[in-house]
mmCIF file of C-alpha atoms in Angstrom:
data_model
loop_
_atom_site.group_PDB
_atom_site.id
_atom_site.type_symbol
_atom_site.label_atom_id
_atom_site.label_comp_id
_atom_site.label_asym_id
_atom_site.label_seq_id
_atom_site.Cartn_x
_atom_site.Cartn_y
_atom_site.Cartn_z
ATOM 1 C CA UNK A 9 -14.134 85.356 36.280
ATOM 2 C CA UNK A 10 -15.720 87.412 39.036
ATOM 3 C CA UNK A 11 -18.946 89.356 39.100
ATOM 4 C CA UNK A 12 -17.403 92.412 40.803
ATOM 5 C CA UNK A 13 -17.278 94.264 37.543
ATOM 6 C CA UNK A 14 -19.992 96.921 37.603
ATOM 7 C CA UNK A 15 -17.345 99.668 37.563
ATOM 8 C CA UNK A 16 -15.606 98.287 34.478
ATOM 9 C CA UNK A 17 -18.366 96.437 32.600
ATOM 10 C CA UNK A 18 -19.623 97.829 29.288
ATOM 11 C CA UNK A 19 -22.260 96.063 27.197
ATOM 12 C CA UNK A 20 -20.676 97.061 23.893
ATOM 13 C CA UNK A 21 -17.989 94.346 23.512
ATOM 14 C CA UNK A 22 -20.823 91.806 23.725
ATOM 15 C CA UNK A 23 -23.704 93.332 21.732
ATOM 16 C CA UNK A 24 -22.135 95.933 19.455
ATOM 17 C CA UNK A 25 -20.584 96.115 15.970
ATOM 18 C CA UNK A 26 -18.809 99.338 14.958
ATOM 19 C CA UNK A 27 -17.499 99.336 11.397
ATOM 20 C CA UNK A 28 -15.229 101.942 9.841
ATOM 21 C CA UNK A 29 -15.116 103.095 6.204
ATOM 22 C CA UNK A 30 -11.957 101.109 5.430
ATOM 23 C CA UNK A 31 -13.417 97.850 6.764
ATOM 24 C CA UNK A 32 -11.833 97.878 10.214
ATOM 25 C CA UNK A 33 -13.980 97.224 13.294
ATOM 26 C CA UNK A 34 -13.460 98.933 16.644
ATOM 27 C CA UNK A 35 -14.619 98.296 20.190
ATOM 28 C CA UNK A 36 -16.686 101.479 19.834
ATOM 29 C CA UNK A 37 -16.363 105.020 18.513
ATOM 30 C CA UNK A 38 -14.796 106.210 21.797
ATOM 31 C CA UNK A 39 -12.059 103.596 21.980
ATOM 32 C CA UNK A 40 -8.447 104.737 22.093
ATOM 33 C CA UNK A 41 -7.314 104.556 18.461
ATOM 34 C CA UNK A 42 -3.664 105.453 19.131
ATOM 35 C CA UNK A 43 -1.708 103.281 16.703
ATOM 36 C CA UNK A 44 -4.954 101.382 16.044
ATOM 37 C CA UNK A 45 -5.207 100.192 19.662
ATOM 38 C CA UNK A 46 -9.017 99.978 19.728
ATOM 39 C CA UNK A 47 -9.330 98.163 16.388
ATOM 40 C CA UNK A 48 -9.971 94.422 16.109
ATOM 41 C CA UNK A 49 -6.609 92.673 15.912
ATOM 42 C CA UNK A 50 -5.008 89.322 16.642
ATOM 43 C CA UNK A 51 -1.262 88.903 17.191
ATOM 44 C CA UNK A 52 -0.868 92.588 16.212
ATOM 45 C CA UNK A 53 -2.509 91.909 12.837
ATOM 46 C CA UNK A 54 -5.542 94.074 12.112
ATOM 47 C CA UNK A 55 -8.676 92.330 10.892
ATOM 48 C CA UNK A 56 -10.565 93.823 7.943
ATOM 49 C CA UNK A 57 -14.055 93.212 6.565
ATOM 50 C CA UNK A 58 -12.774 93.276 2.997
ATOM 51 C CA UNK A 59 -11.366 89.784 3.456
ATOM 52 C CA UNK A 60 -12.497 88.493 6.854
ATOM 53 C CA UNK A 61 -15.760 87.624 8.573
ATOM 54 C CA UNK A 62 -17.643 89.657 11.150
ATOM 55 C CA UNK A 63 -17.148 86.875 13.680
ATOM 56 C CA UNK A 64 -13.365 86.964 13.254
ATOM 57 C CA UNK A 65 -13.494 90.607 14.336
ATOM 58 C CA UNK A 66 -15.692 90.239 17.399
ATOM 59 C CA UNK A 67 -13.668 87.212 18.523
ATOM 60 C CA UNK A 68 -10.297 88.780 17.797
ATOM 61 C CA UNK A 69 -7.680 88.821 20.544
ATOM 62 C CA UNK A 70 -8.517 92.447 21.370
ATOM 63 C CA UNK A 71 -12.230 91.814 21.861
ATOM 64 C CA UNK A 72 -11.674 88.612 23.851
ATOM 65 C CA UNK A 73 -9.088 90.278 26.081
ATOM 66 C CA UNK A 74 -11.393 93.254 26.647
ATOM 67 C CA UNK A 75 -14.326 91.075 27.703
ATOM 68 C CA UNK A 76 -12.267 89.048 30.135
ATOM 69 C CA UNK A 77 -10.764 92.185 31.654
ATOM 70 C CA UNK A 78 -14.168 93.760 32.232
ATOM 71 C CA UNK A 79 -15.571 90.590 33.790
ATOM 72 C CA UNK A 80 -12.584 90.524 36.143
ATOM 73 C CA UNK A 81 -13.028 94.148 37.205
ATOM 74 C CA UNK A 82 -10.032 95.379 35.181
ATOM 75 C CA UNK A 83 -10.140 98.534 33.074
ATOM 76 C CA UNK A 84 -8.988 97.751 29.503
ATOM 77 C CA UNK A 85 -6.545 100.466 28.409
ATOM 78 C CA UNK A 86 -8.383 100.898 25.092
ATOM 79 C CA UNK A 87 -11.414 102.068 27.088
ATOM 80 C CA UNK A 88 -9.572 104.721 29.095
ATOM 81 C CA UNK A 89 -11.561 107.643 27.624
ATOM 82 C CA UNK A 90 -14.742 106.438 29.306
ATOM 83 C CA UNK A 91 -13.159 105.750 32.676
ATOM 84 C CA UNK A 92 -11.470 109.166 32.656
ATOM 85 C CA UNK A 93 -14.726 110.868 31.651
ATOM 86 C CA UNK A 94 -16.548 109.178 34.529
ATOM 87 C CA UNK A 95 -14.003 110.506 37.035
ATOM 88 C CA UNK A 96 -14.452 114.034 35.691
ATOM 89 C CA UNK A 97 -18.187 114.147 34.958
ATOM 90 C CA UNK A 98 -19.758 110.968 36.313
ATOM 91 C CA UNK A 99 -20.858 110.001 32.807
ATOM 92 C CA UNK A 100 -19.399 108.391 29.677
ATOM 93 C CA UNK A 101 -20.384 106.439 26.609
ATOM 94 C CA UNK A 102 -20.014 103.310 28.760
ATOM 95 C CA UNK A 103 -22.551 104.486 31.334
ATOM 96 C CA UNK A 104 -24.918 105.777 28.645
ATOM 97 C CA UNK A 105 -24.911 102.548 26.624
ATOM 98 C CA UNK A 106 -25.240 100.450 29.777
ATOM 99 C CA UNK A 107 -28.457 102.360 30.477
ATOM 100 C CA UNK A 108 -29.639 102.141 26.871
ATOM 101 C CA UNK A 109 -29.172 98.366 26.821
ATOM 102 C CA UNK A 110 -29.766 97.579 30.482
ATOM 103 C CA UNK A 111 -31.593 94.377 29.536
ATOM 104 C CA UNK A 112 -28.156 92.864 28.895
ATOM 105 C CA UNK A 113 -26.531 92.346 32.287
ATOM 106 C CA UNK A 114 -23.173 91.312 33.669
ATOM 107 C CA UNK A 115 -24.757 87.962 34.458
ATOM 108 C CA UNK A 116 -25.746 87.563 30.786
ATOM 109 C CA UNK A 117 -22.236 88.497 29.693
ATOM 110 C CA UNK A 118 -20.686 85.998 32.076
ATOM 111 C CA UNK A 119 -22.974 83.223 30.800
ATOM 112 C CA UNK A 120 -22.328 84.110 27.146
ATOM 113 C CA UNK A 121 -18.533 84.313 27.415
ATOM 114 C CA UNK A 122 -16.266 81.297 27.039
ATOM 115 C CA UNK A 123 -13.176 80.962 29.213
ATOM 116 C CA UNK A 124 -11.025 82.426 26.414
ATOM 117 C CA UNK A 125 -13.354 85.425 25.918
ATOM 118 C CA UNK A 126 -15.134 84.112 22.804
ATOM 119 C CA UNK A 127 -18.854 84.762 22.262
ATOM 120 C CA UNK A 128 -21.488 83.868 19.678
ATOM 121 C CA UNK A 129 -22.361 87.266 18.165
ATOM 122 C CA UNK A 130 -25.887 88.578 18.684
ATOM 123 C CA UNK A 131 -25.939 92.282 17.971
ATOM 124 C CA UNK A 132 -28.334 94.727 19.610
ATOM 125 C CA UNK A 133 -26.480 97.840 18.454
ATOM 126 C CA UNK A 134 -24.776 98.205 15.062
ATOM 127 C CA UNK A 135 -22.981 101.269 13.718
ATOM 128 C CA UNK A 136 -22.421 100.957 9.988
ATOM 129 C CA UNK A 137 -20.035 103.495 8.492
ATOM 130 C CA UNK A 138 -20.495 102.300 4.938
ATOM 131 C CA UNK A 139 -17.270 103.393 3.329
ATOM 132 C CA UNK A 140 -16.483 106.864 2.013
ATOM 133 C CA UNK A 141 -18.499 106.884 -1.222
ATOM 134 C CA UNK A 142 -20.195 110.287 -1.262
ATOM 135 C CA UNK A 143 -21.752 112.813 -3.640
ATOM 136 C CA UNK A 144 -20.581 115.918 -1.766
ATOM 137 C CA UNK A 145 -17.249 117.410 -0.768
ATOM 138 C CA UNK A 146 -18.077 119.472 2.290
ATOM 139 C CA UNK A 147 -15.558 122.130 3.303
ATOM 140 C CA UNK A 148 -15.322 120.581 6.785
ATOM 141 C CA UNK A 149 -14.720 117.052 5.430
ATOM 142 C CA UNK A 150 -11.850 115.169 3.750
ATOM 143 C CA UNK A 151 -11.094 112.144 1.491
ATOM 144 C CA UNK A 152 -11.318 109.715 4.408
ATOM 145 C CA UNK A 153 -15.074 110.356 4.474
ATOM 146 C CA UNK A 154 -15.797 111.398 0.880
ATOM 147 C CA UNK A 155 -14.546 110.064 -2.443
ATOM 148 C CA UNK A 156 -15.600 113.350 -4.068
ATOM 149 C CA UNK A 157 -12.853 115.140 -2.140
ATOM 150 C CA UNK A 158 -9.939 113.274 -3.719
ATOM 151 C CA UNK A 159 -9.237 115.518 -6.732
ATOM 152 C CA UNK A 160 -9.477 118.815 -4.838
ATOM 153 C CA UNK A 161 -7.517 117.464 -1.896
ATOM 154 C CA UNK A 162 -4.625 116.301 -4.067
ATOM 155 C CA UNK A 163 -4.096 119.937 -5.035
ATOM 156 C CA UNK A 164 -4.596 121.264 -1.514
ATOM 157 C CA UNK A 165 -2.253 118.891 0.289
ATOM 158 C CA UNK A 166 0.463 119.570 -2.291
ATOM 159 C CA UNK A 167 0.154 123.346 -1.956
ATOM 160 C CA UNK A 168 -0.627 123.502 1.790
ATOM 161 C CA UNK A 169 1.678 121.125 3.694
ATOM 162 C CA UNK A 170 0.003 121.813 7.059
ATOM 163 C CA UNK A 171 -3.240 120.025 6.122
ATOM 164 C CA UNK A 172 -3.790 116.435 7.222
ATOM 165 C CA UNK A 173 -2.227 114.197 4.599
ATOM 166 C CA UNK A 174 -4.698 111.713 3.117
ATOM 167 C CA UNK A 175 -2.615 109.868 0.559
ATOM 168 C CA UNK A 176 -3.841 106.274 0.772
ATOM 169 C CA UNK A 177 -6.938 105.105 -1.069
ATOM 170 C CA UNK A 178 -9.555 103.382 1.068
ATOM 171 C CA UNK A 179 -10.830 99.932 0.116
ATOM 172 C CA UNK A 180 -14.573 100.157 0.752
ATOM 173 C CA UNK A 181 -15.560 97.090 -1.261
ATOM 174 C CA UNK A 182 -16.818 95.339 1.872
ATOM 175 C CA UNK A 183 -19.833 97.695 2.004
ATOM 176 C CA UNK A 184 -21.088 96.356 -1.347
ATOM 177 C CA UNK A 185 -20.040 92.737 -0.697
ATOM 178 C CA UNK A 186 -23.060 90.461 -0.310
ATOM 179 C CA UNK A 187 -20.970 88.153 1.871
ATOM 180 C CA UNK A 188 -20.844 90.822 4.598
ATOM 181 C CA UNK A 189 -24.598 91.504 4.497
ATOM 182 C CA UNK A 190 -25.512 87.805 4.475
ATOM 183 C CA UNK A 191 -23.409 87.212 7.585
ATOM 184 C CA UNK A 192 -24.836 90.304 9.264
ATOM 185 C CA UNK A 193 -28.365 88.910 8.847
ATOM 186 C CA UNK A 194 -27.336 85.896 10.937
ATOM 187 C CA UNK A 195 -26.564 88.043 13.966
ATOM 188 C CA UNK A 196 -29.498 90.474 14.205
ATOM 189 C CA UNK A 197 -33.049 90.274 15.490
ATOM 190 C CA UNK A 198 -36.158 92.446 15.812
ATOM 191 C CA UNK A 199 -34.625 94.484 18.638
ATOM 192 C CA UNK A 200 -31.434 95.501 16.870
ATOM 193 C CA UNK A 201 -30.615 99.200 16.631
ATOM 194 C CA UNK A 202 -28.830 100.314 13.447
ATOM 195 C CA UNK A 203 -26.909 103.587 13.058
ATOM 196 C CA UNK A 204 -26.226 103.915 9.337
ATOM 197 C CA UNK A 205 -23.695 106.465 8.121
ATOM 198 C CA UNK A 206 -21.209 106.961 5.310
ATOM 199 C CA UNK A 207 -19.794 108.551 3.248
ATOM 200 C CA UNK A 208 -23.335 108.887 2.065
ATOM 201 C CA UNK A 209 -25.181 105.636 2.926
ATOM 202 C CA UNK A 210 -28.027 106.191 0.452
ATOM 203 C CA UNK A 211 -25.484 105.552 -2.344
ATOM 204 C CA UNK A 212 -24.627 102.030 -1.114
ATOM 205 C CA UNK A 213 -26.875 99.716 -3.134
ATOM 206 C CA UNK A 214 -26.145 96.556 -1.113
ATOM 207 C CA UNK A 215 -27.413 98.232 2.036
ATOM 208 C CA UNK A 216 -30.815 98.817 0.397
ATOM 209 C CA UNK A 217 -31.065 95.088 -0.361
ATOM 210 C CA UNK A 218 -30.338 94.419 3.305
ATOM 211 C CA UNK A 219 -33.145 96.775 4.376
ATOM 212 C CA UNK A 220 -35.546 95.094 1.940
ATOM 213 C CA UNK A 221 -34.534 91.706 3.352
ATOM 214 C CA UNK A 222 -35.246 92.925 6.883
ATOM 215 C CA UNK A 223 -38.730 93.849 5.697
ATOM 216 C CA UNK A 224 -39.201 90.460 3.989
ATOM 217 C CA UNK A 225 -38.121 88.651 7.148
ATOM 218 C CA UNK A 226 -40.624 90.629 9.197
ATOM 219 C CA UNK A 227 -37.934 92.460 11.186
ATOM 220 C CA UNK A 228 -39.711 95.793 10.819
ATOM 221 C CA UNK A 229 -39.441 96.668 14.510
ATOM 222 C CA UNK A 230 -35.669 97.171 14.277
ATOM 223 C CA UNK A 231 -34.545 100.759 14.785
ATOM 224 C CA UNK A 232 -33.088 102.469 11.713
ATOM 225 C CA UNK A 233 -31.148 105.622 12.455
ATOM 226 C CA UNK A 234 -29.586 107.349 9.425
ATOM 227 C CA UNK A 235 -27.262 110.278 8.940
ATOM 228 C CA UNK A 236 -27.733 111.558 5.382
ATOM 229 C CA UNK A 237 -26.492 114.622 3.517
ATOM 230 C CA UNK A 238 -29.839 115.585 1.940
ATOM 231 C CA UNK A 239 -28.407 116.102 -1.533
ATOM 232 C CA UNK A 240 -30.338 113.257 -3.152
ATOM 233 C CA UNK A 241 -32.621 110.659 -1.528
ATOM 234 C CA UNK A 242 -33.842 107.833 -3.802
ATOM 235 C CA UNK A 243 -37.594 108.026 -4.383
ATOM 236 C CA UNK A 244 -38.101 104.427 -3.210
ATOM 237 C CA UNK A 245 -36.410 105.136 0.136
ATOM 238 C CA UNK A 246 -39.401 106.974 1.619
ATOM 239 C CA UNK A 247 -41.828 104.098 1.090
ATOM 240 C CA UNK A 248 -39.272 101.479 2.101
ATOM 241 C CA UNK A 249 -38.482 103.248 5.379
ATOM 242 C CA UNK A 250 -42.202 103.684 5.970
ATOM 243 C CA UNK A 251 -42.508 99.908 6.507
ATOM 244 C CA UNK A 252 -40.469 100.177 9.708
ATOM 245 C CA UNK A 253 -41.748 101.214 13.116
ATOM 246 C CA UNK A 254 -38.719 103.124 14.364
ATOM 247 C CA UNK A 255 -37.060 105.325 11.750
ATOM 248 C CA UNK A 256 -34.797 108.215 12.709
ATOM 249 C CA UNK A 257 -33.409 110.440 9.976
ATOM 250 C CA UNK A 258 -30.692 112.865 11.003
ATOM 251 C CA UNK A 259 -30.230 115.434 8.255
ATOM 252 C CA UNK A 260 -26.764 116.904 7.836
ATOM 253 C CA UNK A 261 -27.430 120.599 7.237
ATOM 254 C CA UNK A 262 -24.950 123.245 8.363
ATOM 255 C CA UNK A 263 -26.331 126.648 7.392
ATOM 256 C CA UNK A 264 -28.932 128.424 5.253
ATOM 257 C CA UNK A 265 -29.142 128.830 1.488
ATOM 258 C CA UNK A 266 -25.898 129.921 -0.217
ATOM 259 C CA UNK A 267 -23.895 129.457 2.974
ATOM 260 C CA UNK A 268 -24.999 125.800 3.173
ATOM 261 C CA UNK A 269 -24.224 125.375 -0.525
ATOM 262 C CA UNK A 270 -20.710 126.648 0.167
ATOM 263 C CA UNK A 271 -20.075 124.488 3.253
ATOM 264 C CA UNK A 272 -21.714 121.335 1.884
ATOM 265 C CA UNK A 273 -20.538 121.873 -1.683
ATOM 266 C CA UNK A 274 -22.120 121.301 -4.190
ATOM 267 C CA UNK A 275 -25.442 120.587 -2.448
ATOM 268 C CA UNK A 276 -28.291 122.695 -3.866
ATOM 269 C CA UNK A 277 -30.438 124.410 -1.222
ATOM 270 C CA UNK A 278 -33.678 123.703 -3.108
ATOM 271 C CA UNK A 279 -32.895 119.969 -3.015
ATOM 272 C CA UNK A 280 -32.233 120.102 0.740
ATOM 273 C CA UNK A 281 -35.574 121.734 1.478
ATOM 274 C CA UNK A 282 -37.461 119.509 -0.962
ATOM 275 C CA UNK A 283 -36.047 116.338 0.579
ATOM 276 C CA UNK A 284 -36.630 117.616 4.105
ATOM 277 C CA UNK A 285 -40.277 118.353 3.398
ATOM 278 C CA UNK A 286 -40.727 114.888 1.860
ATOM 279 C CA UNK A 287 -39.325 113.326 5.041
ATOM 280 C CA UNK A 288 -41.695 115.390 7.157
ATOM 281 C CA UNK A 289 -44.678 114.005 5.234
ATOM 282 C CA UNK A 290 -43.962 110.605 6.802
ATOM 283 C CA UNK A 291 -44.053 109.545 10.435
ATOM 284 C CA UNK A 292 -40.273 109.509 10.746
ATOM 285 C CA UNK A 293 -38.315 110.991 13.626
ATOM 286 C CA UNK A 294 -36.519 113.795 11.802
ATOM 287 C CA UNK A 295 -33.702 115.816 13.311
ATOM 288 C CA UNK A 296 -30.796 117.911 12.081
ATOM 289 C CA UNK A 297 -27.127 117.387 12.798
ATOM 290 C CA UNK A 298 -25.309 120.676 12.351
ATOM 291 C CA UNK A 299 -21.530 120.655 12.206
ATOM 292 C CA UNK A 300 -20.361 123.857 13.861
ATOM 293 C CA UNK A 301 -17.299 125.543 12.362
ATOM 294 C CA UNK A 302 -15.867 129.041 12.141
ATOM 295 C CA UNK A 303 -17.967 129.320 8.975
ATOM 296 C CA UNK A 304 -21.363 129.082 10.667
ATOM 297 C CA UNK A 305 -20.823 129.853 14.374
ATOM 298 C CA UNK A 306 -21.970 133.469 13.887
ATOM 299 C CA UNK A 307 -25.091 132.336 12.025
ATOM 300 C CA UNK A 308 -26.376 129.712 14.506
ATOM 301 C CA UNK A 309 -29.341 131.850 15.713
ATOM 302 C CA UNK A 310 -30.694 132.326 12.167
ATOM 303 C CA UNK A 311 -30.376 128.585 11.540
ATOM 304 C CA UNK A 312 -32.176 127.791 14.801
ATOM 305 C CA UNK A 313 -34.983 130.194 13.918
ATOM 306 C CA UNK A 314 -35.657 128.500 10.569
ATOM 307 C CA UNK A 315 -35.447 124.853 11.603
ATOM 308 C CA UNK A 316 -36.094 124.582 15.350
ATOM 309 C CA UNK A 317 -38.760 127.295 15.401
ATOM 310 C CA UNK A 318 -40.105 127.309 11.844
ATOM 311 C CA UNK A 319 -40.032 123.554 11.138
ATOM 312 C CA UNK A 320 -40.084 122.405 14.795
ATOM 313 C CA UNK A 321 -37.130 120.069 14.169
ATOM 314 C CA UNK A 322 -34.613 119.289 16.929
ATOM 315 C CA UNK A 323 -31.031 120.294 16.179
ATOM 316 C CA UNK A 324 -27.949 118.466 17.420
ATOM 317 C CA UNK A 325 -24.483 119.970 17.197
ATOM 318 C CA UNK A 326 -21.000 118.662 16.722
ATOM 319 C CA UNK A 327 -17.854 120.735 16.292
ATOM 320 C CA UNK A 328 -15.439 120.198 13.425
ATOM 321 C CA UNK A 329 -12.006 118.902 14.428
ATOM 322 C CA UNK A 330 -10.438 118.144 11.039
ATOM 323 C CA UNK A 331 -9.337 120.446 9.545
ATOM 324 C CA UNK A 332 -8.404 121.980 12.931
ATOM 325 C CA UNK A 333 -8.135 125.492 11.494
ATOM 326 C CA UNK A 334 -11.887 125.495 10.737
ATOM 327 C CA UNK A 335 -12.821 124.844 14.368
ATOM 328 C CA UNK A 336 -14.618 127.906 15.815
ATOM 329 C CA UNK A 337 -11.935 128.037 18.526
ATOM 330 C CA UNK A 338 -9.804 129.653 15.797
ATOM 331 C CA UNK A 339 -11.927 132.835 15.828
ATOM 332 C CA UNK A 340 -10.418 135.856 17.541
ATOM 333 C CA UNK A 341 -11.322 136.615 21.157
ATOM 334 C CA UNK A 342 -13.043 139.848 20.123
ATOM 335 C CA UNK A 343 -15.211 138.089 17.541
ATOM 336 C CA UNK A 344 -16.027 135.235 19.952
ATOM 337 C CA UNK A 345 -17.359 137.830 22.404
ATOM 338 C CA UNK A 346 -19.471 139.328 19.627
ATOM 339 C CA UNK A 347 -20.812 135.851 18.799
ATOM 340 C CA UNK A 348 -21.511 135.160 22.476
ATOM 341 C CA UNK A 349 -23.612 138.308 22.777
ATOM 342 C CA UNK A 350 -25.580 137.361 19.673
ATOM 343 C CA UNK A 351 -26.154 133.791 20.876
ATOM 344 C CA UNK A 352 -27.248 134.797 24.378
ATOM 345 C CA UNK A 353 -29.648 137.407 22.995
ATOM 346 C CA UNK A 354 -31.196 134.960 20.532
ATOM 347 C CA UNK A 355 -34.152 132.577 20.893
ATOM 348 C CA UNK A 356 -31.788 129.622 21.321
ATOM 349 C CA UNK A 357 -32.178 127.941 24.737
ATOM 350 C CA UNK A 358 -29.361 128.509 27.195
ATOM 351 C CA UNK A 359 -28.793 124.748 27.526
ATOM 352 C CA UNK A 360 -27.787 124.774 23.841
ATOM 353 C CA UNK A 361 -25.841 128.021 23.661
ATOM 354 C CA UNK A 362 -23.876 127.780 26.900
ATOM 355 C CA UNK A 363 -22.087 124.467 26.145
ATOM 356 C CA UNK A 364 -21.189 125.748 22.671
ATOM 357 C CA UNK A 365 -19.893 129.033 24.053
ATOM 358 C CA UNK A 366 -17.878 127.225 26.721
ATOM 359 C CA UNK A 367 -16.244 124.894 24.195
ATOM 360 C CA UNK A 368 -15.450 127.667 21.734
ATOM 361 C CA UNK A 369 -14.109 130.117 24.306
ATOM 362 C CA UNK A 370 -12.129 127.574 26.329
ATOM 363 C CA UNK A 371 -9.367 127.422 23.708
ATOM 364 C CA UNK A 372 -7.623 130.194 21.784
ATOM 365 C CA UNK A 373 -6.548 128.846 18.393
ATOM 366 C CA UNK A 374 -6.508 132.265 16.720
ATOM 367 C CA UNK A 375 -2.916 131.653 15.592
ATOM 368 C CA UNK A 376 -4.491 129.345 12.968
ATOM 369 C CA UNK A 377 -6.444 132.171 11.293
ATOM 370 C CA UNK A 378 -3.797 132.553 8.518
ATOM 371 C CA UNK A 379 -4.162 128.846 7.725
ATOM 372 C CA UNK A 380 -7.967 129.150 7.595
ATOM 373 C CA UNK A 381 -7.754 132.114 5.206
ATOM 374 C CA UNK A 382 -5.225 130.370 2.980
ATOM 375 C CA UNK A 383 -7.230 127.134 2.932
ATOM 376 C CA UNK A 384 -10.521 128.826 2.060
ATOM 377 C CA UNK A 385 -8.764 130.938 -0.556
ATOM 378 C CA UNK A 386 -7.313 127.820 -2.180
ATOM 379 C CA UNK A 387 -10.742 126.143 -2.169
ATOM 380 C CA UNK A 388 -12.284 129.229 -3.791
ATOM 381 C CA UNK A 389 -9.596 129.099 -6.461
ATOM 382 C CA UNK A 390 -10.276 125.424 -7.191
ATOM 383 C CA UNK A 391 -14.083 125.551 -7.014
ATOM 384 C CA UNK A 392 -14.871 129.033 -8.300
ATOM 385 C CA UNK A 393 -16.557 129.952 -5.012
ATOM 386 C CA UNK A 394 -16.171 133.160 -2.984
ATOM 387 C CA UNK A 395 -16.000 132.872 0.797
ATOM 388 C CA UNK A 396 -15.764 136.622 1.479
ATOM 389 C CA UNK A 397 -18.883 137.519 -0.501
ATOM 390 C CA UNK A 398 -21.010 134.777 1.098
ATOM 391 C CA UNK A 399 -19.963 134.894 4.772
ATOM 392 C CA UNK A 400 -20.127 138.654 5.161
ATOM 393 C CA UNK A 401 -20.808 138.510 8.918
ATOM 394 C CA UNK A 402 -17.581 136.691 9.777
ATOM 395 C CA UNK A 403 -14.466 138.542 10.888
ATOM 396 C CA UNK A 404 -11.228 136.619 10.322
#
């Protein structure tokens, strides 16, 4: 091994665990997943948490090969997204996480790595995507992330052959398996950062036992960062979280009132606000993650006014990619211009609006408008909802 690896080294293969709903583990969320390339595998066999240990994943052939490559100043092909991003922008997930966890150095990695690439796991950063058990079936979601979607989606994918086909059931038993949580305890300490997602993570009972055990063990300085859908938060959760020093709750809310109820079906708006106000009573770091789609792009200024201005809550945005015909890039050029004018004349800061405008206007997917109309019409037929009477400001 050499130490000339600052241009290839990433801390994540040494300190990170990234689980997926089906029990697979990846190098990180930005790895190249083409044909499962970035997933833990040995001799072309994928590892899975439903029947294998955490350690077998992090010491799989893929992980060992990746570590050795980085320490020898070689770019692993599975990490190409980061290296390409750095050439274009000077930044990537690799550079960001290296800064976030700069206490773990190349020298540490070299010391901790055996000649075959094996390590003894000690996680500083854990992303837990705890299966796909969920109590909502959001319009911008699918069965891979929500069990509630299955019945509706069976009808949709039969009638609309252009939708992504989700035909296989996902084995998420690992997320409730005490064996997994017991092993996880062995590899964490007071400095570990947890990102806990789902499905809907508040529905996973075994995870709550893990959080209680962290409290019992005195590991209350860990960082807990949740993404939750705000439909129903267990009453005990507020007091349990309150035992921890660093709690970040990212609330998945996409629009206001009946529009949010439509997008995040069947989440009641009163429940969203009630749960939000309960969270704000505690000293948690509360934010909102808003998924931007052609359904809510026009309404972003009203949303910002209520939550960023009225509640003083930071809002983070991501843009829907599946189904592709609900991406705001599908909107017509004329309507995008109308949206741009509204956004630029709103109270939203330019450093928020301009990146969104650039992403939406950089691609013309308006040829997918017929698919969007057909899809929403089919959902209305199944669910008894009415897109046209709720989203009156949208021109499709």
